[in-house]
mmCIF file of C-alpha atoms in Angstrom:
data_model
loop_
_atom_site.group_PDB
_atom_site.id
_atom_site.type_symbol
_atom_site.label_atom_id
_atom_site.label_comp_id
_atom_site.label_asym_id
_atom_site.label_seq_id
_atom_site.Cartn_x
_atom_site.Cartn_y
_atom_site.Cartn_z
ATOM 1 C CA MET A 138 63.892 9.884 -87.683
ATOM 2 C CA LYS A 139 62.456 11.013 -84.323
ATOM 3 C CA LEU A 140 59.204 12.095 -85.925
ATOM 4 C CA GLU A 141 58.880 8.699 -87.600
ATOM 5 C CA LEU A 142 59.381 6.978 -84.243
ATOM 6 C CA ILE A 143 56.799 9.220 -82.593
ATOM 7 C CA SER A 144 54.386 8.486 -85.413
ATOM 8 C CA ARG A 145 54.828 4.726 -85.099
ATOM 9 C CA LEU A 146 54.455 4.824 -81.317
ATOM 10 C CA SER A 147 51.323 6.941 -81.596
ATOM 11 C CA LYS A 148 49.796 4.558 -84.126
ATOM 12 C CA SER A 149 50.574 1.563 -81.924
ATOM 13 C CA LEU A 150 48.913 3.221 -78.934
ATOM 14 C CA LEU A 151 45.838 4.087 -80.953
ATOM 15 C CA SER A 152 45.544 0.613 -82.462
ATOM 16 C CA LYS A 153 42.242 -1.057 -81.616
ATOM 17 C CA ASP A 154 43.651 -4.519 -82.321
ATOM 18 C CA GLN A 155 45.041 -4.821 -78.804
ATOM 19 C CA SER A 156 42.727 -6.259 -76.185
ATOM 20 C CA ILE A 157 42.751 -5.288 -72.528
ATOM 21 C CA ASP A 158 44.288 -8.673 -71.657
ATOM 22 C CA ASP A 159 47.306 -7.833 -73.806
ATOM 23 C CA ASN A 160 47.873 -4.684 -71.803
ATOM 24 C CA TRP A 161 51.348 -4.787 -70.259
ATOM 25 C CA VAL A 162 49.959 -3.555 -66.954
ATOM 26 C CA SER A 163 47.970 -6.765 -66.525
ATOM 27 C CA GLN A 164 51.253 -8.675 -66.212
ATOM 28 C CA PHE A 165 51.921 -6.911 -62.929
ATOM 29 C CA ALA A 166 48.424 -6.966 -61.446
ATOM 30 C CA GLY A 167 47.743 -9.310 -58.584
ATOM 31 C CA GLU A 168 48.247 -9.994 -54.948
ATOM 32 C CA TRP A 169 51.565 -9.427 -53.195
ATOM 33 C CA LYS A 170 52.784 -12.731 -51.794
ATOM 34 C CA ASP A 171 55.221 -12.683 -48.911
ATOM 35 C CA SER A 172 55.599 -14.715 -45.736
ATOM 36 C CA ARG A 173 56.524 -11.644 -43.676
ATOM 37 C CA SER A 174 54.014 -9.577 -41.753
ATOM 38 C CA ALA A 175 52.885 -6.214 -43.115
ATOM 39 C CA GLU A 176 54.749 -4.452 -40.316
ATOM 40 C CA SER A 177 57.970 -6.276 -41.198
ATOM 41 C CA ILE A 178 57.649 -5.359 -44.883
ATOM 42 C CA ILE A 179 56.975 -1.712 -44.024
ATOM 43 C CA GLU A 180 59.988 -1.650 -41.700
ATOM 44 C CA ASP A 181 62.213 -3.132 -44.433
ATOM 45 C CA ILE A 182 61.016 -0.543 -46.945
ATOM 46 C CA ARG A 183 61.613 2.348 -44.556
ATOM 47 C CA ASN A 184 65.054 1.057 -43.558
ATOM 48 C CA SER A 185 66.142 0.686 -47.188
ATOM 49 C CA ARG A 186 65.264 4.258 -48.149
ATOM 50 C CA THR A 187 68.125 6.535 -49.066
ATOM 51 C CA SER A 188 68.327 10.237 -49.660
ATOM 52 C CA ASN A 189 70.527 11.963 -52.191
ATOM 53 C CA ARG A 190 69.839 15.372 -50.732
ATOM 54 C CA GLU A 191 72.422 17.119 -48.624
ATOM 55 C CA ILE A 192 70.888 18.963 -45.701
ATOM 56 C CA GLU A 193 72.606 22.154 -44.672
ATOM 57 C CA LEU A 194 72.287 23.203 -41.045
#
């Protein structure tokens, strides 16, 4: 069953019927639109970061 799935996925990736425009990546390409300044966005990203590591002192 797994080999059949791998085979089908491989064939779909190698298919020449798909054009570049149909590429799923193209759905996400484009300009980031936000009313905030770059500094504000960077600050929000840094403040929302979390760490799952426990630091031993």
